[in-house]
Amino acid sequence: MELHGRSIIGGEPSPNREGEPFRPYDPALGQPLEPPYYEANETDIEQAFELADGAFEVYRHKPTKEIAEFLESIADQIMALGDDLITRVSAETGLPPKRFTGERARTVGQLRMFADVVREGSWVEATIDLAQPERKPLPKPDVRRMLIPIGPVVVFGASNFPLAFSVAGGDTASALAAGNPVIVKAHPAHPGTSEMVARAIVRAAEETGMPAGVFSLLHGTTPELSLKLVRHPLATAVGFTGSLKAGRAIFDAAARRPSPIPVYAEMGSVNPVFVLPGALHESGAALATGLHQSVTLGVGQLCTCPGLVVGLQDVAMNNFVASITQLFESASPATMLHPGILRAYQEGLRRLGDVEGVEGKYSLATADENKTEAQAAVFVTAAETFLVHEELSEEVFGPATVIVSCSSKEEIMKVAHNLQGHLTATIHGTREDLAEYKGLVELLQSKVGRLVFNGFPTGVEVCTAMHHGGPYPATTDVRSTSVGVYAIKRFARPICFQNFPQEALPVELKDENRVGIWRIVDSEVTRK
């Protein structure tokens, strides 16, 4: 595919070539890539929203079968890009092609998953309370409720998942599945990948007869462009995956609008791991190996990278620290996604290493900054130091972790109590540990969205039961998930119909259940 380097507005390349172009960058080779890309201008923005607004009136009324076919067609078109897509995304990120073979499978898999959700239809939560005209002292009205789409959704592509959390990623898939047009702000680190996937979506829309404005892609590097999209009066919600700073700026901009809109932002998380005494005594060496692999997976550039480890100071803990230190020192440097992430990572390492009472160990091999390489690092400290230095609990995005040794069970609980919100927390322990530390399990439920037992948090299964979210600052809405079928509900809202005649009701709420979905009728779950 020959890339044109332009935003895509309602299926057509923008004619805009204003301003200074920017180029993607191959971090492994240390050189720019072609073609140049141009910042979306005011005309691009207005046209994208006008087309999306017009498309909404058509798309929201499409039969669920057609929306499902659209999502499946997107998956097919992405696969049809073949190895060209894998080659381009690998060049724009410095990560190996094998990584993106798996990520592409996840991307098309979640598109097909949402197609199944839409086709089955029960996600709309149809609820019916039948009238009781004879009820005393007042008659009961007929009341019916369901979820409906909300309108144009703005999605921001993520730097660390150029496929699965980007142009056709989970936010886009779930918003389209709910019946909403989507305007994607491509991440400037991988605009070529974004263009290829966007053109696949456009072909799918044409193939399945969807309105052109159902999808647009805007390129750009400036925060001003992002904020203009959030502030636009036709935007109804935002999906974002990225840094706390950027996510908070978007959230604040949305809250200051004359009509505020929800922002579903996934931001920072250190994903604490608690290694309890029984587990350390039984399998300390294996835990060290597993932790090292989890921290360095993807050069640590995963939202669930375990950046904090907490355990009880004893001989087993000392042996664990020695093992993990040796593993980190022998680790080979690896290429990060782009120079900006590398600079932020290096600054984070300096911040941690400057804290008195913290000992840092780094991979002994020299990193080549011309290849955007980072050294893996582990920092070791005591709980008393950790508890008085807030910076030790802040995310350092990359292959680094902080190990905290506690003098007692009570100190472990104090560390857990002082944690902010995170996506995950992990507990390694025996059955006896779980009984002894029952209070820790209960406490962590208030701190995270997912608890992992005797595993590692890296790897998020795309399934019905998955919850990928957590209390602030992990996300801006603890009730929402960006992975799994419940992600669709972020981009829908309830509507209630009272005393409406049958012919005026949506098909999901009529007395006759023509679509065969699960409904709640007079408090009974039924398909009748």
Short mmCIF file of C-alpha atoms in Angstrom, two decimals:
data_model
loop_
_atom_site.label_atom_id
_atom_site.label_comp_id
_atom_site.label_asym_id
_atom_site.label_seq_id
_atom_site.Cartn_x
_atom_site.Cartn_y
_atom_site.Cartn_z
CA MET A 1 0.00 0.00 0.00
CA GLU A 2 1.35 3.43 -0.96
CA LEU A 3 0.78 5.81 1.95
CA HIS A 4 -0.49 9.32 1.19
CA GLY A 5 0.27 10.97 4.54
CA ARG A 6 -3.04 12.76 5.00
CA SER A 7 -5.96 12.71 7.39
CA ILE A 8 -8.99 10.74 6.23
CA ILE A 9 -12.29 12.59 6.53
CA GLY A 10 -15.39 10.50 6.03
CA GLY A 11 -13.55 8.10 3.75
CA GLU A 12 -11.66 10.67 1.67
CA PRO A 13 -8.07 11.95 2.05
CA SER A 14 -7.92 15.54 3.25
CA PRO A 15 -6.45 17.99 0.71
CA ASN A 16 -4.79 19.81 3.62
CA ARG A 17 -1.01 20.13 3.39
CA GLU A 18 -0.60 23.19 5.59
CA GLY A 19 2.18 23.89 8.07
CA GLU A 20 5.36 22.00 8.82
CA PRO A 21 4.99 18.26 8.20
CA PHE A 22 6.10 15.65 10.70
CA ARG A 23 7.57 12.24 9.95
CA PRO A 24 7.34 8.96 11.81
CA TYR A 25 10.59 7.59 13.17
CA ASP A 26 12.17 4.17 13.18
CA PRO A 27 13.54 3.98 16.75
CA ALA A 28 15.63 0.86 16.09
CA LEU A 29 17.46 2.40 13.12
CA GLY A 30 17.39 5.97 14.39
CA GLN A 31 16.02 7.44 11.18
CA PRO A 32 12.82 9.05 9.89
CA LEU A 33 10.31 7.24 7.70
CA GLU A 34 8.29 8.37 4.70
CA PRO A 35 5.87 9.84 3.93
CA PRO A 36 5.50 13.16 5.79
CA TYR A 37 2.20 13.78 7.62
CA TYR A 38 0.33 17.04 8.16
CA GLU A 39 -1.49 18.41 11.17
CA ALA A 40 -5.27 18.39 10.79
CA ASN A 41 -6.62 21.95 10.48
CA GLU A 42 -9.89 23.58 11.51
CA THR A 43 -11.53 22.63 8.23
CA ASP A 44 -10.60 18.97 8.74
CA ILE A 45 -12.00 19.00 12.27
CA GLU A 46 -15.28 20.69 11.33
CA GLN A 47 -15.83 18.44 8.33
CA ALA A 48 -15.12 15.29 10.35
CA PHE A 49 -17.66 16.25 13.04
CA GLU A 50 -20.31 17.42 10.57
CA LEU A 51 -20.06 14.16 8.66
CA ALA A 52 -20.09 12.16 11.91
CA ASP A 53 -23.16 14.02 13.13
CA GLY A 54 -24.98 13.33 9.87
CA ALA A 55 -23.85 9.71 9.86
CA PHE A 56 -25.14 9.22 13.40
CA GLU A 57 -28.74 9.72 12.34
CA VAL A 58 -28.33 6.90 9.82
CA TYR A 59 -25.93 4.58 11.64
CA ARG A 60 -27.80 4.52 14.94
CA HIS A 61 -30.83 3.04 13.17
CA LYS A 62 -28.92 0.37 11.26
CA PRO A 63 -30.09 -3.18 12.03
CA THR A 64 -27.78 -4.95 14.45
CA LYS A 65 -27.03 -7.54 11.78
CA GLU A 66 -25.56 -4.84 9.53
CA ILE A 67 -23.45 -3.29 12.30
CA ALA A 68 -22.10 -6.75 13.15
CA GLU A 69 -21.22 -7.32 9.49
CA PHE A 70 -19.44 -3.95 9.41
CA LEU A 71 -17.29 -4.91 12.39
CA GLU A 72 -16.48 -8.28 10.85
CA SER A 73 -15.61 -6.60 7.56
CA ILE A 74 -13.15 -4.31 9.38
CA ALA A 75 -11.47 -7.41 10.81
CA ASP A 76 -11.31 -8.99 7.36
CA GLN A 77 -9.87 -5.83 5.78
CA ILE A 78 -7.18 -5.55 8.45
CA MET A 79 -6.14 -9.14 7.82
CA ALA A 80 -6.11 -8.43 4.08
CA LEU A 81 -3.35 -5.88 4.66
CA GLY A 82 -1.10 -8.88 5.24
CA ASP A 83 2.58 -8.60 6.04
CA ASP A 84 2.74 -4.97 4.87
CA LEU A 85 0.95 -3.92 8.05
CA ILE A 86 3.26 -5.96 10.27
CA THR A 87 6.34 -4.55 8.53
CA ARG A 88 5.16 -0.96 8.90
CA VAL A 89 4.12 -1.17 12.55
CA SER A 90 7.39 -2.89 13.45
CA ALA A 91 9.35 -0.12 11.69
CA GLU A 92 7.42 2.62 13.51
CA THR A 93 7.85 1.07 16.97
CA GLY A 94 11.12 -0.87 16.98
CA LEU A 95 9.30 -3.91 18.33
CA PRO A 96 9.66 -7.33 16.64
CA PRO A 97 7.18 -8.47 13.96
CA LYS A 98 6.18 -11.48 16.08
CA ARG A 99 4.75 -9.11 18.70
CA PHE A 100 2.41 -7.61 16.11
CA THR A 101 1.26 -10.88 14.67
CA GLY A 102 -0.23 -11.50 18.09
CA GLU A 103 -1.51 -7.96 18.54
CA ARG A 104 -3.19 -8.04 15.14
CA ALA A 105 -4.94 -11.27 16.14
CA ARG A 106 -6.14 -9.60 19.32
CA THR A 107 -7.37 -6.57 17.37
CA VAL A 108 -9.43 -8.52 14.87
CA GLY A 109 -10.54 -10.87 17.63
CA GLN A 110 -12.10 -8.09 19.66
CA LEU A 111 -13.79 -6.69 16.53
CA ARG A 112 -15.37 -10.09 15.97
CA MET A 113 -16.23 -10.34 19.66
CA PHE A 114 -18.18 -7.07 19.50
CA ALA A 115 -19.86 -8.25 16.31
CA ASP A 116 -21.14 -11.25 18.28
CA VAL A 117 -22.25 -9.00 21.14
CA VAL A 118 -24.19 -6.74 18.77
CA ARG A 119 -25.74 -9.63 16.87
CA GLU A 120 -26.92 -11.30 20.10
CA GLY A 121 -28.29 -7.96 21.33
CA SER A 122 -28.83 -8.40 25.07
CA TRP A 123 -26.18 -5.75 25.90
CA VAL A 124 -28.87 -3.05 25.57
CA GLU A 125 -30.26 -4.14 28.98
CA ALA A 126 -33.91 -4.05 27.93
CA THR A 127 -36.04 -3.78 31.07
CA ILE A 128 -39.82 -3.75 31.19
CA ASP A 129 -42.16 -3.00 34.08
CA LEU A 130 -45.70 -3.68 32.88
CA ALA A 131 -48.55 -1.38 33.80
CA GLN A 132 -50.86 -2.18 36.72
CA PRO A 133 -53.87 0.10 36.14
CA GLU A 134 -55.80 -1.41 39.05
CA ARG A 135 -53.05 -0.82 41.61
CA LYS A 136 -54.12 1.21 44.69
CA PRO A 137 -53.80 3.92 45.78
CA LEU A 138 -52.27 4.91 42.40
CA PRO A 139 -52.08 2.96 39.14
CA LYS A 140 -48.63 1.84 38.01
CA PRO A 141 -47.56 3.13 34.57
CA ASP A 142 -45.95 1.03 31.85
CA VAL A 143 -42.21 1.79 32.03
CA ARG A 144 -39.52 0.44 29.68
CA ARG A 145 -35.78 1.11 29.61
CA MET A 146 -32.82 0.29 27.37
CA LEU A 147 -29.41 1.58 26.32
CA ILE A 148 -29.01 3.64 23.15
CA PRO A 149 -25.97 5.15 21.35
CA ILE A 150 -24.82 8.64 22.30
CA GLY A 151 -23.28 10.21 19.18
CA PRO A 152 -19.81 10.96 17.73
CA VAL A 153 -17.03 9.52 19.91
CA VAL A 154 -13.43 10.79 19.91
CA VAL A 155 -10.77 8.08 20.29
CA PHE A 156 -7.07 8.70 20.93
CA GLY A 157 -4.64 6.09 19.65
CA ALA A 158 -2.14 4.73 22.19
CA SER A 159 1.62 4.70 21.66
CA ASN A 160 2.26 1.25 23.15
CA PHE A 161 -0.45 -0.72 21.32
CA PRO A 162 -0.51 0.60 17.73
CA LEU A 163 -3.17 -1.94 16.76
CA ALA A 164 -5.14 -3.17 19.79
CA PHE A 165 -5.56 0.25 21.47
CA SER A 166 -5.46 2.45 18.43
CA VAL A 167 -7.36 3.17 15.20
CA ALA A 168 -9.39 -0.06 15.17
CA GLY A 169 -8.71 -0.98 18.79
CA GLY A 170 -11.07 -1.64 21.65
CA ASP A 171 -12.35 1.92 22.03
CA THR A 172 -13.21 2.23 18.35
CA ALA A 173 -14.69 -1.27 18.17
CA SER A 174 -16.90 -0.78 21.21
CA ALA A 175 -18.05 2.70 20.15
CA LEU A 176 -18.96 1.48 16.65
CA ALA A 177 -20.66 -1.58 18.14
CA ALA A 178 -22.84 0.66 20.30
CA GLY A 179 -24.02 2.54 17.19
CA ASN A 180 -21.77 5.61 17.26
CA PRO A 181 -19.57 7.23 14.61
CA VAL A 182 -15.90 7.50 15.60
CA ILE A 183 -13.26 10.19 15.02
CA VAL A 184 -9.78 8.87 15.78
CA LYS A 185 -6.82 11.07 16.64
CA ALA A 186 -3.88 8.98 15.38
CA HIS A 187 -0.82 8.71 17.60
CA PRO A 188 2.01 10.67 15.92
CA ALA A 189 4.52 7.89 16.62
CA HIS A 190 2.85 5.52 14.15
CA PRO A 191 0.89 7.51 11.56
CA GLY A 192 1.66 5.07 8.75
CA THR A 193 0.20 2.16 10.68
CA SER A 194 -2.79 4.34 11.55
CA GLU A 195 -3.36 5.27 7.91
CA MET A 196 -3.26 1.64 6.79
CA VAL A 197 -5.80 0.55 9.38
CA ALA A 198 -8.00 3.60 8.74
CA ARG A 199 -8.14 2.78 5.05
CA ALA A 200 -9.15 -0.77 5.97
CA ILE A 201 -12.06 0.66 8.02
CA VAL A 202 -13.07 2.90 5.11
CA ARG A 203 -13.14 -0.08 2.73
CA ALA A 204 -15.25 -2.02 5.24
CA ALA A 205 -17.70 0.90 5.52
CA GLU A 206 -18.03 1.06 1.74
CA GLU A 207 -18.41 -2.70 1.45
CA THR A 208 -21.22 -2.85 4.01
CA GLY A 209 -23.06 0.33 2.98
CA MET A 210 -22.28 2.44 6.02
CA PRO A 211 -22.50 6.25 5.87
CA ALA A 212 -19.13 7.83 5.02
CA GLY A 213 -18.99 9.92 8.20
CA VAL A 214 -19.12 6.83 10.43
CA PHE A 215 -15.32 7.03 10.66
CA SER A 216 -12.60 9.67 10.27
CA LEU A 217 -8.89 9.76 11.10
CA LEU A 218 -7.03 12.94 12.02
CA HIS A 219 -3.24 13.29 12.20
CA GLY A 220 -1.28 15.74 14.34
CA THR A 221 1.32 16.27 17.02
CA THR A 222 0.07 19.22 19.05
CA PRO A 223 -1.90 19.13 22.31
CA GLU A 224 -4.05 21.92 20.86
CA LEU A 225 -5.47 19.57 18.23
CA SER A 226 -6.40 17.02 20.89
CA LEU A 227 -8.12 19.62 23.03
CA LYS A 228 -10.06 21.01 20.05
CA LEU A 229 -11.49 17.57 19.43
CA VAL A 230 -12.54 17.18 23.05
CA ARG A 231 -14.09 20.66 23.15
CA HIS A 232 -16.02 20.33 19.93
CA PRO A 233 -19.76 20.69 20.67
CA LEU A 234 -20.66 17.62 18.60
CA ALA A 235 -18.33 15.28 20.55
CA THR A 236 -20.25 13.15 23.04
CA ALA A 237 -17.53 11.01 24.71
CA VAL A 238 -13.79 10.32 24.65
CA GLY A 239 -11.74 7.12 24.79
CA PHE A 240 -8.08 7.59 25.74
CA THR A 241 -5.08 5.44 26.66
CA GLY A 242 -1.85 7.19 27.60
CA SER A 243 -0.08 9.23 30.25
CA LEU A 244 -1.61 10.70 33.38
CA LYS A 245 -0.63 14.21 32.31
CA ALA A 246 -2.30 13.98 28.91
CA GLY A 247 -5.30 12.07 30.19
CA ARG A 248 -5.93 14.59 32.95
CA ALA A 249 -5.67 17.51 30.49
CA ILE A 250 -8.28 15.87 28.27
CA PHE A 251 -10.52 15.08 31.25
CA ASP A 252 -10.31 18.66 32.53
CA ALA A 253 -11.08 20.09 29.08
CA ALA A 254 -14.16 17.87 28.79
CA ALA A 255 -15.36 18.89 32.25
CA ARG A 256 -15.04 22.61 31.43
CA ARG A 257 -17.23 22.41 28.34
CA PRO A 258 -20.60 24.17 28.50
CA SER A 259 -22.00 20.64 28.25
CA PRO A 260 -19.46 18.27 29.89
CA ILE A 261 -18.90 14.86 28.32
CA PRO A 262 -17.50 11.63 29.80
CA VAL A 263 -13.81 10.83 29.30
CA TYR A 264 -12.84 7.18 29.66
CA ALA A 265 -9.10 7.57 30.16
CA GLU A 266 -6.72 4.78 31.06
CA MET A 267 -3.59 6.42 32.48
CA GLY A 268 -0.83 5.48 34.95
CA SER A 269 -0.52 2.30 37.01
CA VAL A 270 2.37 0.58 38.83
CA ASN A 271 0.41 -2.67 39.31
CA PRO A 272 1.80 -3.73 42.72
CA VAL A 273 2.87 -7.33 43.32
CA PHE A 274 2.77 -8.73 46.87
CA VAL A 275 5.04 -11.72 47.41
CA LEU A 276 3.93 -13.35 50.64
CA PRO A 277 6.24 -15.41 52.89
CA GLY A 278 5.00 -18.89 52.01
CA ALA A 279 5.36 -18.27 48.29
CA LEU A 280 8.86 -16.85 48.70
CA HIS A 281 9.99 -19.84 50.74
CA GLU A 282 8.48 -22.35 48.30
CA SER A 283 9.39 -20.77 44.93
CA GLY A 284 11.41 -17.58 45.36
CA ALA A 285 13.71 -18.26 42.39
CA ALA A 286 10.80 -19.00 40.05
CA LEU A 287 9.06 -15.83 41.21
CA ALA A 288 12.18 -13.80 40.45
CA THR A 289 12.32 -15.23 36.92
CA GLY A 290 8.61 -14.61 36.32
CA LEU A 291 8.80 -11.08 37.64
CA HIS A 292 11.81 -10.24 35.48
CA GLN A 293 10.04 -11.57 32.39
CA SER A 294 6.89 -9.60 33.21
CA VAL A 295 8.73 -6.31 33.86
CA THR A 296 10.83 -6.53 30.69
CA LEU A 297 8.07 -7.84 28.40
CA GLY A 298 7.64 -5.37 25.56
CA VAL A 299 10.50 -3.33 27.09
CA GLY A 300 8.19 -2.63 30.03
CA GLN A 301 5.89 -0.53 27.84
CA LEU A 302 2.68 -2.20 28.94
CA CYS A 303 -0.05 -0.63 31.06
CA THR A 304 0.05 -3.66 33.37
CA CYS A 305 3.83 -3.79 33.86
CA PRO A 306 4.52 -4.60 37.56
CA GLY A 307 6.43 -1.54 38.77
CA LEU A 308 6.24 -2.29 42.49
CA VAL A 309 6.99 -5.43 44.51
CA VAL A 310 6.26 -5.73 48.24
CA GLY A 311 7.39 -8.50 50.59
CA LEU A 312 8.30 -9.35 54.18
CA GLN A 313 11.97 -8.94 55.11
CA ASP A 314 13.56 -12.33 55.86
CA VAL A 315 16.10 -14.73 54.39
CA ALA A 316 13.78 -15.80 51.58
CA MET A 317 13.16 -12.16 50.65
CA ASN A 318 16.91 -11.49 50.62
CA ASN A 319 17.44 -14.44 48.28
CA PHE A 320 14.60 -13.23 46.05
CA VAL A 321 16.13 -9.74 45.83
CA ALA A 322 19.53 -11.22 45.01
CA SER A 323 18.03 -13.37 42.24
CA ILE A 324 16.04 -10.56 40.69
CA THR A 325 19.02 -8.20 40.84
CA GLN A 326 21.18 -10.71 38.98
CA LEU A 327 18.52 -11.13 36.31
CA PHE A 328 18.21 -7.38 35.77
CA GLU A 329 21.96 -6.89 35.63
CA SER A 330 22.26 -9.55 32.93
CA ALA A 331 19.35 -8.21 30.87
CA SER A 332 20.11 -6.88 27.39
CA PRO A 333 19.13 -3.29 26.56
CA ALA A 334 16.17 -3.05 24.15
CA THR A 335 14.61 -0.46 21.86
CA MET A 336 11.75 1.63 23.24
CA LEU A 337 8.86 2.93 21.15
CA HIS A 338 10.28 6.37 20.44
CA PRO A 339 12.89 8.82 21.80
CA GLY A 340 10.33 10.73 23.87
CA ILE A 341 9.40 7.62 25.85
CA LEU A 342 13.08 6.80 26.33
CA ARG A 343 13.79 10.30 27.69
CA ALA A 344 10.87 10.06 30.10
CA TYR A 345 12.06 6.62 31.22
CA GLN A 346 15.61 7.84 31.85
CA GLU A 347 14.28 10.78 33.84
CA GLY A 348 12.16 8.38 35.89
CA LEU A 349 15.21 6.24 36.66
CA ARG A 350 17.12 9.33 37.81
CA ARG A 351 14.20 10.34 40.00
CA LEU A 352 14.10 6.96 41.71
CA GLY A 353 17.88 6.69 42.06
CA ASP A 354 18.17 10.12 43.68
CA VAL A 355 16.04 9.10 46.68
CA GLU A 356 18.18 8.52 49.76
CA GLY A 357 17.78 4.96 51.00
CA VAL A 358 17.11 3.52 47.54
CA GLU A 359 19.65 1.23 45.85
CA GLY A 360 19.45 0.94 42.07
CA LYS A 361 20.78 -1.89 39.91
CA TYR A 362 20.89 -1.66 36.13
CA SER A 363 21.60 -3.98 33.22
CA LEU A 364 25.37 -4.06 32.82
CA ALA A 365 25.37 -3.94 29.02
CA THR A 366 25.61 -0.43 27.58
CA ALA A 367 22.48 0.87 25.86
CA ASP A 368 22.80 2.38 22.37
CA GLU A 369 20.75 5.57 22.36
CA ASN A 370 21.05 5.74 18.56
CA LYS A 371 18.81 2.69 18.62
CA THR A 372 16.56 4.20 21.33
CA GLU A 373 17.67 1.48 23.73
CA ALA A 374 16.83 1.37 27.44
CA GLN A 375 18.49 -0.48 30.30
CA ALA A 376 16.35 -2.58 32.60
CA ALA A 377 16.53 -1.47 36.24
CA VAL A 378 15.50 -2.63 39.70
CA PHE A 379 15.42 -0.47 42.82
CA VAL A 380 15.43 -1.81 46.36
CA THR A 381 14.32 0.04 49.46
CA ALA A 382 12.70 -0.37 52.86
CA ALA A 383 9.06 0.34 53.61
CA GLU A 384 9.93 3.26 55.91
CA THR A 385 11.64 4.99 52.96
CA PHE A 386 8.89 4.10 50.50
CA LEU A 387 6.19 5.51 52.75
CA VAL A 388 7.75 8.98 52.97
CA HIS A 389 8.76 9.37 49.31
CA GLU A 390 5.69 9.64 47.10
CA GLU A 391 7.77 9.51 43.92
CA LEU A 392 8.63 5.86 44.63
CA SER A 393 5.00 4.91 44.04
CA GLU A 394 4.69 6.77 40.71
CA GLU A 395 4.79 4.96 37.39
CA VAL A 396 8.06 4.85 35.47
CA PHE A 397 6.98 3.67 32.04
CA GLY A 398 9.53 1.10 30.98
CA PRO A 399 11.45 -2.01 32.16
CA ALA A 400 11.92 -1.00 35.80
CA THR A 401 10.48 -2.01 39.16
CA VAL A 402 10.83 -1.02 42.82
CA ILE A 403 11.15 -3.72 45.52
CA VAL A 404 9.99 -2.75 49.00
CA SER A 405 11.01 -4.83 52.05
CA CYS A 406 8.67 -4.63 55.05
CA SER A 407 9.57 -5.41 58.65
CA SER A 408 6.16 -6.87 59.55
CA LYS A 409 2.75 -7.87 58.29
CA GLU A 410 1.44 -4.58 59.64
CA GLU A 411 3.95 -2.68 57.53
CA ILE A 412 2.86 -4.59 54.41
CA MET A 413 -0.70 -3.53 55.17
CA LYS A 414 0.43 0.07 55.63
CA VAL A 415 2.14 0.06 52.24
CA ALA A 416 -1.01 -1.36 50.64
CA HIS A 417 -3.19 1.20 52.42
CA ASN A 418 -1.09 4.06 51.05
CA LEU A 419 -1.36 2.95 47.44
CA GLN A 420 -3.30 5.02 44.95
CA GLY A 421 -5.61 3.46 42.37
CA HIS A 422 -4.12 0.95 39.91
CA LEU A 423 -5.28 -1.33 37.13
CA THR A 424 -4.10 -4.51 38.84
CA ALA A 425 -2.63 -5.94 42.00
CA THR A 426 -1.03 -9.37 42.25
CA ILE A 427 -0.69 -11.69 45.23
CA HIS A 428 1.76 -14.57 45.26
CA GLY A 429 1.08 -16.90 48.17
CA THR A 430 0.07 -20.27 49.52
CA ARG A 431 -3.34 -21.16 50.91
CA GLU A 432 -1.93 -20.43 54.35
CA ASP A 433 -0.71 -17.03 53.14
CA LEU A 434 -4.17 -16.18 51.83
CA ALA A 435 -5.73 -17.04 55.17
CA GLU A 436 -3.08 -15.07 57.08
CA TYR A 437 -3.35 -12.06 54.76
CA LYS A 438 -7.10 -12.09 54.22
CA GLY A 439 -7.19 -8.40 55.17
CA LEU A 440 -4.73 -7.60 52.38
CA VAL A 441 -6.98 -9.21 49.77
CA GLU A 442 -9.94 -7.21 51.06
CA LEU A 443 -7.96 -3.97 51.16
CA LEU A 444 -6.65 -4.35 47.61
CA GLN A 445 -10.19 -4.66 46.28
CA SER A 446 -10.59 -0.94 46.98
CA LYS A 447 -7.34 -0.09 45.16
CA VAL A 448 -7.53 -1.89 41.81
CA GLY A 449 -9.80 -3.21 39.06
CA ARG A 450 -8.27 -6.69 38.76
CA LEU A 451 -6.69 -8.98 41.37
CA VAL A 452 -4.26 -11.64 40.11
CA PHE A 453 -3.29 -14.69 42.18
CA ASN A 454 -0.01 -16.55 41.63
CA GLY A 455 0.53 -15.04 38.19
CA PHE A 456 1.64 -11.77 36.63
CA PRO A 457 -0.53 -8.91 35.43
CA THR A 458 0.96 -8.54 31.95
CA GLY A 459 -1.47 -10.07 29.51
CA VAL A 460 -5.12 -8.95 29.51
CA GLU A 461 -7.55 -11.59 28.29
CA VAL A 462 -10.22 -10.19 25.96
CA CYS A 463 -13.33 -11.87 27.35
CA THR A 464 -16.70 -11.20 28.92
CA ALA A 465 -15.51 -11.27 32.54
CA MET A 466 -12.43 -9.06 32.05
CA HIS A 467 -12.29 -5.68 33.78
CA HIS A 468 -9.46 -3.43 32.62
CA GLY A 469 -9.85 -0.31 34.72
CA GLY A 470 -9.37 0.88 38.26
CA PRO A 471 -9.64 3.79 40.69
CA TYR A 472 -8.06 7.14 39.82
CA PRO A 473 -5.35 7.78 38.67
CA ALA A 474 -5.43 4.45 36.82
CA THR A 475 -8.57 5.66 35.05
CA THR A 476 -10.98 8.57 35.17
CA ASP A 477 -14.00 6.30 35.73
CA VAL A 478 -13.60 3.33 38.06
CA ARG A 479 -16.85 1.83 36.78
CA SER A 480 -15.65 1.39 33.21
CA THR A 481 -13.46 -1.11 31.37
CA SER A 482 -11.56 -0.65 28.10
CA VAL A 483 -11.23 -4.42 27.52
CA GLY A 484 -14.01 -7.00 27.31
CA VAL A 485 -17.63 -6.86 26.22
CA TYR A 486 -18.68 -4.38 28.92
CA ALA A 487 -16.58 -1.71 27.18
CA ILE A 488 -19.55 -1.16 24.88
CA LYS A 489 -21.58 0.38 27.71
CA ARG A 490 -19.24 3.38 27.97
CA PHE A 491 -20.66 4.69 24.73
CA ALA A 492 -24.36 4.21 25.40
CA ARG A 493 -26.91 5.86 27.67
CA PRO A 494 -30.25 4.81 29.14
CA ILE A 495 -33.57 5.96 27.70
CA CYS A 496 -36.89 5.30 29.38
CA PHE A 497 -40.29 5.08 27.64
CA GLN A 498 -43.43 5.52 29.75
CA ASN A 499 -46.90 4.52 28.55
CA PHE A 500 -45.83 4.37 24.88
CA PRO A 501 -47.97 2.41 22.41
CA GLN A 502 -46.42 -0.77 21.03
CA GLU A 503 -45.96 0.57 17.51
CA ALA A 504 -43.85 3.49 18.80
CA LEU A 505 -41.47 1.42 20.91
CA PRO A 506 -38.02 0.20 19.83
CA VAL A 507 -38.10 -3.43 18.77
CA GLU A 508 -36.11 -4.44 21.87
CA LEU A 509 -38.88 -3.13 24.15
CA LYS A 510 -42.03 -4.39 22.44
CA ASP A 511 -44.13 -7.01 24.20
CA GLU A 512 -43.23 -9.58 21.56
CA ASN A 513 -39.52 -10.33 21.86
CA ARG A 514 -38.89 -10.46 18.10
CA VAL A 515 -35.11 -10.18 18.46
CA GLY A 516 -34.90 -12.98 21.05
CA ILE A 517 -32.70 -11.10 23.52
CA TRP A 518 -32.50 -11.56 27.27
CA ARG A 519 -34.71 -8.99 29.02
CA ILE A 520 -35.94 -8.21 32.53
CA VAL A 521 -39.73 -8.25 32.54
CA ASP A 522 -41.37 -7.48 35.88
CA SER A 523 -38.10 -8.37 37.65
CA GLU A 524 -37.75 -11.74 35.85
CA VAL A 525 -34.86 -12.43 33.47
CA THR A 526 -36.44 -13.97 30.40
CA ARG A 527 -36.33 -14.34 26.63
CA LYS A 528 -40.14 -14.52 26.45
#
